[in-house]
Amino acid sequence: RKEVEQDPGPFNVPEGATVAFNCTYSNSASQSFFWYRQDCRKEPKLLMSVYSSGNEDGRFTAQLNRASQYISLLIRDSKLSDSATYLCVVKEVTGGGNKLTFGTGTQLKVEL
Amino acid sequence: GAVVSQHPSWVICKSGTSVKIECRSLDFQATTMFWYRQFPKQSLMLMATSNEGSKATYEQGVEKDKFLINHASLTLSTLTVTSAHPEDSSFYICSASTLYSDEQYFGPGTRLTVT
């Protein structure tokens, strides 16, 4: 079983749609959780952190369910510029320090 | 702030040669640097973690003699792919973090193609 699992998509949605992505993680000792955005052939960029209480940043809402080891990202009123791959990322504290484990990403394509 | 650069952006080399990739933190001191590799349609995989002035810690399955990492200063880490082969062709990305925050700042990546 992969440490961080995501549906690879692609999800093709019309502009203005609301779309949600899910992610599950296997290590119950994981400490912090993030969503990153990666554009084609570019480095990943932090989109938002994910907290148990849920958090919102503009059109983006992230939720964490520790009991189910499940993370979600909701994007409202999709824009063409939201087209990218969204990476679910889990941080663990190891002997070597903080380690980020990335999911394979979910590809989103927003169309006219 | 928190800008990380990587050079080169892309490189094409012949099988058997060695390639060095540089990762620099431009406006902060990076006590820890991380090297990742990403194959097409796959996730970023951590290769190694390096702390300034000490030997890198490699992830399971990553050959330390093939992927040489040097983190000699607080602003520079290098990854050398020795005796590169076509299967080493990948997107190599570094990230850096400081003593005061565990957020990782990513470089723009280096695309390596071995022919």
PDB file of N, CA, C and O in Angstrom, chain A residues 25 37 42 45-46 51 88 90 103:
ATOM      1  N   TYR A  25      -3.770   8.468   3.823  1.00  0.00           N
ATOM      2  CA  TYR A  25      -2.382   8.219   4.198  1.00  0.00           C
ATOM      3  C   TYR A  25      -2.330   7.037   5.150  1.00  0.00           C
ATOM      4  O   TYR A  25      -3.296   6.756   5.865  1.00  0.00           O
ATOM      5  N   ARG A  37       0.550  22.439  -5.123  1.00  0.00           N
ATOM      6  CA  ARG A  37       0.140  22.509  -6.518  1.00  0.00           C
ATOM      7  C   ARG A  37       1.401  22.389  -7.363  1.00  0.00           C
ATOM      8  O   ARG A  37       2.431  23.016  -7.059  1.00  0.00           O
ATOM      9  N   LYS A  42       7.255  21.905 -13.539  1.00  0.00           N
ATOM     10  CA  LYS A  42       7.681  22.911 -12.563  1.00  0.00           C
ATOM     11  C   LYS A  42       7.799  22.262 -11.187  1.00  0.00           C
ATOM     12  O   LYS A  42       7.369  21.139 -10.981  1.00  0.00           O
ATOM     13  N   LYS A  45       4.473  23.848  -5.412  1.00  0.00           N
ATOM     14  CA  LYS A  45       4.333  25.068  -4.601  1.00  0.00           C
ATOM     15  C   LYS A  45       3.268  24.823  -3.545  1.00  0.00           C
ATOM     16  O   LYS A  45       2.205  24.268  -3.835  1.00  0.00           O
ATOM     17  N   LEU A  46       3.547  25.250  -2.325  1.00  0.00           N
ATOM     18  CA  LEU A  46       2.609  25.060  -1.226  1.00  0.00           C
ATOM     19  C   LEU A  46       1.314  25.812  -1.490  1.00  0.00           C
ATOM     20  O   LEU A  46       1.323  27.022  -1.725  1.00  0.00           O
ATOM     21  N   TYR A  51      -5.616  21.431   8.551  1.00  0.00           N
ATOM     22  CA  TYR A  51      -5.778  21.281   9.983  1.00  0.00           C
ATOM     23  C   TYR A  51      -7.035  20.464  10.294  1.00  0.00           C
ATOM     24  O   TYR A  51      -7.974  20.425   9.506  1.00  0.00           O
ATOM     25  N   CYS A  88      -1.047  15.758  -2.539  1.00  0.00           N
ATOM     26  CA  CYS A  88      -1.313  15.594  -1.108  1.00  0.00           C
ATOM     27  C   CYS A  88       0.020  15.237  -0.451  1.00  0.00           C
ATOM     28  O   CYS A  88       0.732  14.339  -0.925  1.00  0.00           O
ATOM     29  N   VAL A  90       2.286  14.624   3.237  1.00  0.00           N
ATOM     30  CA  VAL A  90       2.227  14.286   4.655  1.00  0.00           C
ATOM     31  C   VAL A  90       3.618  14.458   5.252  1.00  0.00           C
ATOM     32  O   VAL A  90       4.602  14.045   4.635  1.00  0.00           O
ATOM     33  N   GLY A 103       2.017  12.341  -2.400  1.00  0.00           N
ATOM     34  CA  GLY A 103       1.178  11.483  -3.224  1.00  0.00           C
ATOM     35  C   GLY A 103       1.541  11.690  -4.678  1.00  0.00           C
ATOM     36  O   GLY A 103       2.301  12.603  -5.024  1.00  0.00           O
TER      37      GLY A 103
END
